[in-house]
PDB file of C-alpha atoms in Angstrom:
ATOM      1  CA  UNK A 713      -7.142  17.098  24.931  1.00 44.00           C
ATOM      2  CA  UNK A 714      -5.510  14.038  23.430  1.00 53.00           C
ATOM      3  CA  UNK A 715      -1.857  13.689  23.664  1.00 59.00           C
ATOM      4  CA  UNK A 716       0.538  14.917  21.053  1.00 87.00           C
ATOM      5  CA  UNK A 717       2.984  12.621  19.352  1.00 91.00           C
ATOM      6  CA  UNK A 718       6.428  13.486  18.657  1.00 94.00           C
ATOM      7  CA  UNK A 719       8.717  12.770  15.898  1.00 96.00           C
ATOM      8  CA  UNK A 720      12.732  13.187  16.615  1.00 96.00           C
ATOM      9  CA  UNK A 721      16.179  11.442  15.591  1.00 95.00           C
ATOM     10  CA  UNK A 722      16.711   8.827  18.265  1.00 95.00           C
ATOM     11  CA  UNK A 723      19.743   8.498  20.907  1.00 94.00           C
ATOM     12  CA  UNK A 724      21.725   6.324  22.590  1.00 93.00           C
ATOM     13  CA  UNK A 725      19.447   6.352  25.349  1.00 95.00           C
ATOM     14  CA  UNK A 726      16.391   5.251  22.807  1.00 95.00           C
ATOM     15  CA  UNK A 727      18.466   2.067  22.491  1.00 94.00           C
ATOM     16  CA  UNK A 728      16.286   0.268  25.079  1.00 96.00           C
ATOM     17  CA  UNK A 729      12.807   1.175  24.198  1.00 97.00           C
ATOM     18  CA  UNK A 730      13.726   1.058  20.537  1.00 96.00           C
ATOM     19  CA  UNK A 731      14.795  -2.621  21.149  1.00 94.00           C
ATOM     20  CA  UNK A 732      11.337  -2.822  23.019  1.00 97.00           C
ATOM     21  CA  UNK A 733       9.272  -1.528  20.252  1.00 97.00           C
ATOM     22  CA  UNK A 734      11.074  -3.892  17.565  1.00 92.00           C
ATOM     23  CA  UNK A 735      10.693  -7.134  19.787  1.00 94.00           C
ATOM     24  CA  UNK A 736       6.932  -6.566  20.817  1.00 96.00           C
ATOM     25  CA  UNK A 737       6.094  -5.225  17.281  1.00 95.00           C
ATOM     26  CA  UNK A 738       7.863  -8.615  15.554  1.00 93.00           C
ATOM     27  CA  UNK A 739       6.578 -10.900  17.779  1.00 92.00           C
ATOM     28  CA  UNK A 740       3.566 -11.739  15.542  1.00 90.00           C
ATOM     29  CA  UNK A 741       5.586 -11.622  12.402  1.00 90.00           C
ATOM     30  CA  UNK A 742       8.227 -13.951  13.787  1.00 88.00           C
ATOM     31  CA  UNK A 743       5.968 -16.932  13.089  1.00 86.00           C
ATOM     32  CA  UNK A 744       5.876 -16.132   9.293  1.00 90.00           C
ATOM     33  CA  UNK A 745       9.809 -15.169   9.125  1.00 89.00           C
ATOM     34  CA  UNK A 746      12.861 -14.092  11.007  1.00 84.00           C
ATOM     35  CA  UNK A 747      16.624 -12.930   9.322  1.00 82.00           C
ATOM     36  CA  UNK A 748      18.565 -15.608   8.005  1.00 79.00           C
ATOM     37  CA  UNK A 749      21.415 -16.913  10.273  1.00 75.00           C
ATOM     38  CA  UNK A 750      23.631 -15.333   7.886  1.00 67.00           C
ATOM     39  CA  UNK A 751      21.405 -11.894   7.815  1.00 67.00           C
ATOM     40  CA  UNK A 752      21.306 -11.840  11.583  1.00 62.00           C
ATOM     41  CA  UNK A 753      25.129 -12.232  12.061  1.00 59.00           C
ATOM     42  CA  UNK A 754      26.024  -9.698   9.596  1.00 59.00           C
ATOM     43  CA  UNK A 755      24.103  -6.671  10.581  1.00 55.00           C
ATOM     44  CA  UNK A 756      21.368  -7.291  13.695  1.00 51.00           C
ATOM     45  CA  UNK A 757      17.575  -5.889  12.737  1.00 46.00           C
ATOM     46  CA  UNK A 758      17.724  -2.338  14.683  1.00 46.00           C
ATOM     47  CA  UNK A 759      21.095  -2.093  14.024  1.00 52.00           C
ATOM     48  CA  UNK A 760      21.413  -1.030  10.503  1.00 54.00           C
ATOM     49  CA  UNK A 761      23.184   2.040   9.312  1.00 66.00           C
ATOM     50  CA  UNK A 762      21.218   5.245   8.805  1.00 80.00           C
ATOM     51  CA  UNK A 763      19.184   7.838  10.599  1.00 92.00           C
ATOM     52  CA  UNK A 764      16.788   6.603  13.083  1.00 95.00           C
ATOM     53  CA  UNK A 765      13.882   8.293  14.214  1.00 96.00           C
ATOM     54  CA  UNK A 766      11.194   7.681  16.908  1.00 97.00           C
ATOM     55  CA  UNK A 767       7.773   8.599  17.959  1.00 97.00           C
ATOM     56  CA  UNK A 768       7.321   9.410  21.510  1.00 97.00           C
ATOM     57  CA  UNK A 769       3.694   9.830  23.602  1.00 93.00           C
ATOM     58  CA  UNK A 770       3.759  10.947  26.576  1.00 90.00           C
ATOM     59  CA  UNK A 771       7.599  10.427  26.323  1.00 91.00           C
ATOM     60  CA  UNK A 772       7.626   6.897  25.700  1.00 95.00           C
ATOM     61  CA  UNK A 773       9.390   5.720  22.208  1.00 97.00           C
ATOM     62  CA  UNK A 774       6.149   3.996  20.954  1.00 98.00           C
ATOM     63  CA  UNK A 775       7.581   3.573  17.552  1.00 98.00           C
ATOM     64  CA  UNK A 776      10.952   3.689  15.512  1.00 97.00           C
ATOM     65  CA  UNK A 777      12.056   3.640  12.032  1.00 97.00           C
ATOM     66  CA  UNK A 778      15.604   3.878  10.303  1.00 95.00           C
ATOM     67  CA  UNK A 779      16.576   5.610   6.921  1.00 95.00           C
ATOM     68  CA  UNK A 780      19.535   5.762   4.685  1.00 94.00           C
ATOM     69  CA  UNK A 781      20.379   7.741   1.505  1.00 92.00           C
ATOM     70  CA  UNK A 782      20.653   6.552  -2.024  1.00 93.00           C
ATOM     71  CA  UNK A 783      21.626   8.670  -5.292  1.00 90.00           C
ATOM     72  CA  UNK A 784      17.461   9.002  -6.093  1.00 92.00           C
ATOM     73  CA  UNK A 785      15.347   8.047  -2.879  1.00 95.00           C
ATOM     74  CA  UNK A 786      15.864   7.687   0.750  1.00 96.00           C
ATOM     75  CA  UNK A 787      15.613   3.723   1.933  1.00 96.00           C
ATOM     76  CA  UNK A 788      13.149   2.928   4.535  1.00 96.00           C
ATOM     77  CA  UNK A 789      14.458   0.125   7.052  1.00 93.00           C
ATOM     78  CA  UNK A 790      12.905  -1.812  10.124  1.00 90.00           C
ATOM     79  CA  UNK A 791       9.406   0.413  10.523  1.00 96.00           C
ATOM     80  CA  UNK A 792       8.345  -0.780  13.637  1.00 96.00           C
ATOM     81  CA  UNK A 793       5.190   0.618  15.469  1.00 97.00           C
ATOM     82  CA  UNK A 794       4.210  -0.784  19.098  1.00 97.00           C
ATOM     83  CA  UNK A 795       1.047  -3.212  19.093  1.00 96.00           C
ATOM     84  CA  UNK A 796      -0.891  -0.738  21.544  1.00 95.00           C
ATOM     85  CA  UNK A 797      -0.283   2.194  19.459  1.00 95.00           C
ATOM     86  CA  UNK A 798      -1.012   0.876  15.753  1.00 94.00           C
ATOM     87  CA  UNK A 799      -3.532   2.057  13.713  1.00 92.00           C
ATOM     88  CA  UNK A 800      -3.660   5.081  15.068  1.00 92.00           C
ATOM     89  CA  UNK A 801      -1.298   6.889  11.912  1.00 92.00           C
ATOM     90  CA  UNK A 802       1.753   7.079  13.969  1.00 95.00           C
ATOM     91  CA  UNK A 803       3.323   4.968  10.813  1.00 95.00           C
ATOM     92  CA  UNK A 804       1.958   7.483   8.659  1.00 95.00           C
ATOM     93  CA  UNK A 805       3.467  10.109  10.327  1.00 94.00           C
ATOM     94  CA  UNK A 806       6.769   8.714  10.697  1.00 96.00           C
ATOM     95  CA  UNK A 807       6.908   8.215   6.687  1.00 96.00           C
ATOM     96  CA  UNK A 808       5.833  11.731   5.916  1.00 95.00           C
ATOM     97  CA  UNK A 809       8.888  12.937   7.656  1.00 95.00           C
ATOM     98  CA  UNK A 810      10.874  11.015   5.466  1.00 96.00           C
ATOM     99  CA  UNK A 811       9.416  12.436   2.670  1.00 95.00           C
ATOM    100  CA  UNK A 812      10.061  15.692   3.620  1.00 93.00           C
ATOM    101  CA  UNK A 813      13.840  14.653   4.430  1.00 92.00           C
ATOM    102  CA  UNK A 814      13.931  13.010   1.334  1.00 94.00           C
ATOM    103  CA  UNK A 815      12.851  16.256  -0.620  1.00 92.00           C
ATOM    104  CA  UNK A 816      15.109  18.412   1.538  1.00 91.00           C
ATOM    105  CA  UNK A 817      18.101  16.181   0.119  1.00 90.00           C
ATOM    106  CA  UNK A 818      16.899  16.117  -3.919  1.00 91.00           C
ATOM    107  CA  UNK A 819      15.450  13.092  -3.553  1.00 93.00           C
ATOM    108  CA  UNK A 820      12.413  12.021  -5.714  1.00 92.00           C
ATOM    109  CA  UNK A 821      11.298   8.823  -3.354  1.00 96.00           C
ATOM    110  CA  UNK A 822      11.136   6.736  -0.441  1.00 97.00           C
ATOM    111  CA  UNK A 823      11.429   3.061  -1.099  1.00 97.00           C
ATOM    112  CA  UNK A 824      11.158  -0.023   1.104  1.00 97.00           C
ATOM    113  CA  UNK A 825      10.831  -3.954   1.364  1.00 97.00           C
ATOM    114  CA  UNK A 826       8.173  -6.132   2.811  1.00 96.00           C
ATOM    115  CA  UNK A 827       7.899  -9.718   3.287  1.00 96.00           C
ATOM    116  CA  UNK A 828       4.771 -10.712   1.142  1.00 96.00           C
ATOM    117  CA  UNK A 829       3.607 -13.787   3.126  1.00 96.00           C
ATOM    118  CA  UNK A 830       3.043 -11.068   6.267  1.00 94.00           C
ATOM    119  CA  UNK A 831       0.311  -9.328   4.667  1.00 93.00           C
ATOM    120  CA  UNK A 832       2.214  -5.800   4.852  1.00 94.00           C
ATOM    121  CA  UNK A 833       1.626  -5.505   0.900  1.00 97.00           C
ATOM    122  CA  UNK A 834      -1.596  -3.994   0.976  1.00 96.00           C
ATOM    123  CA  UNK A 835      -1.197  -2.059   4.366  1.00 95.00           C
ATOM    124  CA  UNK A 836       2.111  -0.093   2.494  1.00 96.00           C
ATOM    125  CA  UNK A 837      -0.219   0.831  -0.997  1.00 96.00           C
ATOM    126  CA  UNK A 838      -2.452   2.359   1.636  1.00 95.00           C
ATOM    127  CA  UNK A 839       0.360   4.860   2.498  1.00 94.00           C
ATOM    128  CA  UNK A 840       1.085   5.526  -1.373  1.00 95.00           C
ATOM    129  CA  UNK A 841       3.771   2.552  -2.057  1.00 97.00           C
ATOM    130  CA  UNK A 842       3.244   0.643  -5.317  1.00 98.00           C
ATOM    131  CA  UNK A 843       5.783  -2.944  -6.037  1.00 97.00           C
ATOM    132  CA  UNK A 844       8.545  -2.377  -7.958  1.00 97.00           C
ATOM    133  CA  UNK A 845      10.494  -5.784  -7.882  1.00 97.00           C
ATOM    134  CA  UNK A 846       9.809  -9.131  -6.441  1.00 97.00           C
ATOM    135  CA  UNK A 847      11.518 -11.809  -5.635  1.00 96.00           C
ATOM    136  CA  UNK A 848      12.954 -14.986  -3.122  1.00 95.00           C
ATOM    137  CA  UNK A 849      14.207 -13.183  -0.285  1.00 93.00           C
ATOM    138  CA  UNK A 850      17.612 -14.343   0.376  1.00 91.00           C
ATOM    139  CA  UNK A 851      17.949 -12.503   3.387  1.00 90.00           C
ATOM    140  CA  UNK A 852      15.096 -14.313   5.701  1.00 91.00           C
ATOM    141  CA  UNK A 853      13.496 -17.738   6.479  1.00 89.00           C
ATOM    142  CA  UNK A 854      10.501 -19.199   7.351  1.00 91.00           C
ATOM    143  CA  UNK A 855       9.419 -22.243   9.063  1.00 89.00           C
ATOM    144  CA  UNK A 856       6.278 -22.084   7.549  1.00 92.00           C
ATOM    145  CA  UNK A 857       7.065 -21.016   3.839  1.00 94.00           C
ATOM    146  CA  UNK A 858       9.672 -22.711   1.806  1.00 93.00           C
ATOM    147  CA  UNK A 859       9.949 -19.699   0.034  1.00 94.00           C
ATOM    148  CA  UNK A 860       9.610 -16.148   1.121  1.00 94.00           C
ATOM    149  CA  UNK A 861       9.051 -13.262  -1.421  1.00 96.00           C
ATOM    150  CA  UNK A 862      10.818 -10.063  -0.601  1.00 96.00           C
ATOM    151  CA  UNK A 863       8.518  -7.448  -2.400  1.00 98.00           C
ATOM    152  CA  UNK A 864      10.611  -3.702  -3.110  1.00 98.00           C
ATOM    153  CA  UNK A 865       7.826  -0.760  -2.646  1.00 97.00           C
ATOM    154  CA  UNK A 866       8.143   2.728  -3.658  1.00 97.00           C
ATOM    155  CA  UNK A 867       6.394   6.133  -2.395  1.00 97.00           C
ATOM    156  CA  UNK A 868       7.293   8.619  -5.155  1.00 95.00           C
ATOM    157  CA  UNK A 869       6.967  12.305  -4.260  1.00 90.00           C
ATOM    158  CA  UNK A 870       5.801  14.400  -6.455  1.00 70.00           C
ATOM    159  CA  UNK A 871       5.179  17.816  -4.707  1.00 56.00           C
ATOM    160  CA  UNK A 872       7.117  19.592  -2.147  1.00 50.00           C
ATOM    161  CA  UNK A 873       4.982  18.906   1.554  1.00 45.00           C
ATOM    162  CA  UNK A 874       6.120  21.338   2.909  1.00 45.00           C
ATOM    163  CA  UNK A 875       7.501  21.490   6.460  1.00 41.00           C
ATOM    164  CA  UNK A 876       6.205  19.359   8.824  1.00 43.00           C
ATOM    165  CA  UNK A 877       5.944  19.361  12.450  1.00 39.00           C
ATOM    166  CA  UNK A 878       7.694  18.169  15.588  1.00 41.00           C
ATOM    167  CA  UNK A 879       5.179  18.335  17.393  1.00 41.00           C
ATOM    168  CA  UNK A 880       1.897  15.697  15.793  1.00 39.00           C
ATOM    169  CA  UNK A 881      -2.028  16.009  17.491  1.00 36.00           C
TER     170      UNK A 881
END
């Protein structure tokens, strides 16, 4: 029988393994960009405002993700999944249930950014995003890129999914 995962709002005592998940899931991302100095001292990545979630197997966090509300769609900040557990839909998962939030608040959407240069692009149309805007991110750096383009990605939802579970196979 193969493990289940579960989804739940985080804690304070997350705060740890949620800082684990976002350092070890960075790491290879960190040689294509990092937060601007000016980014970084204004709000620290993991720190944002919003609802945070995380997915837990066998009671370890291995993946987090953050949330806020706007007036049509729910924002999707800082999706971080652990290297060892990638691929394996855990990502998926965690964006469903923030389609069902966002449809339990009115919401038509979720909507997120993505650096283009990482290759994340493609990986988010997978899960039903499509770009919306485009454009010089003013909020990270590179020391590869001169320029780095912050791409805006939305998931619209069109049909109520229906509840979905705490508990994932």
């Amino acid at each position: 029988m193969q493990p289940s995962i579960t989804i739940r709002m985080s804690t304070a005592e997350d705060a740890k393994a949620v800082a684990t998940v976002f350092r070890v899931a960075f790491a290879p991302l960190r040689a294509i960009y990092r937060p601007s100095e000016h980014t970084a001292a204004r709000q620290p990545l993991g720190q944002q405002e919003g609802t945070r979630l995380v997915a837990e197997l066998d009671q370890q966090v291995v993946a987090t993700v953050q949330f806020d509300s706007h007036e049509d769609y729910l924002h999707v900040i800082g999706l971080a999944v652990h290297p060892q557990h990638q691929q394996k839909g855990i990502a998926r998962r965690l964006l469903d249930w923030i389609d069902s939030q966002a449809l339990s608040a009115g919401r038509t959407a979720i909507v997120l950014r993505t650096i283009e240069q990482t290759g994340n692009v493609p990986v988010f149309e997978r899960l039903g995003f499509r770009s919306i805007d485009e454009g010089v991110s003013d909020r990270f750096e590179s020391g590869i890129y001169p320029e780095l383009y912050e791409v805006k990605m939305r998931r619209t939802i069109s049909s109520p999914i229906g509840k979905v579970p705490r508990e994932l196979p």
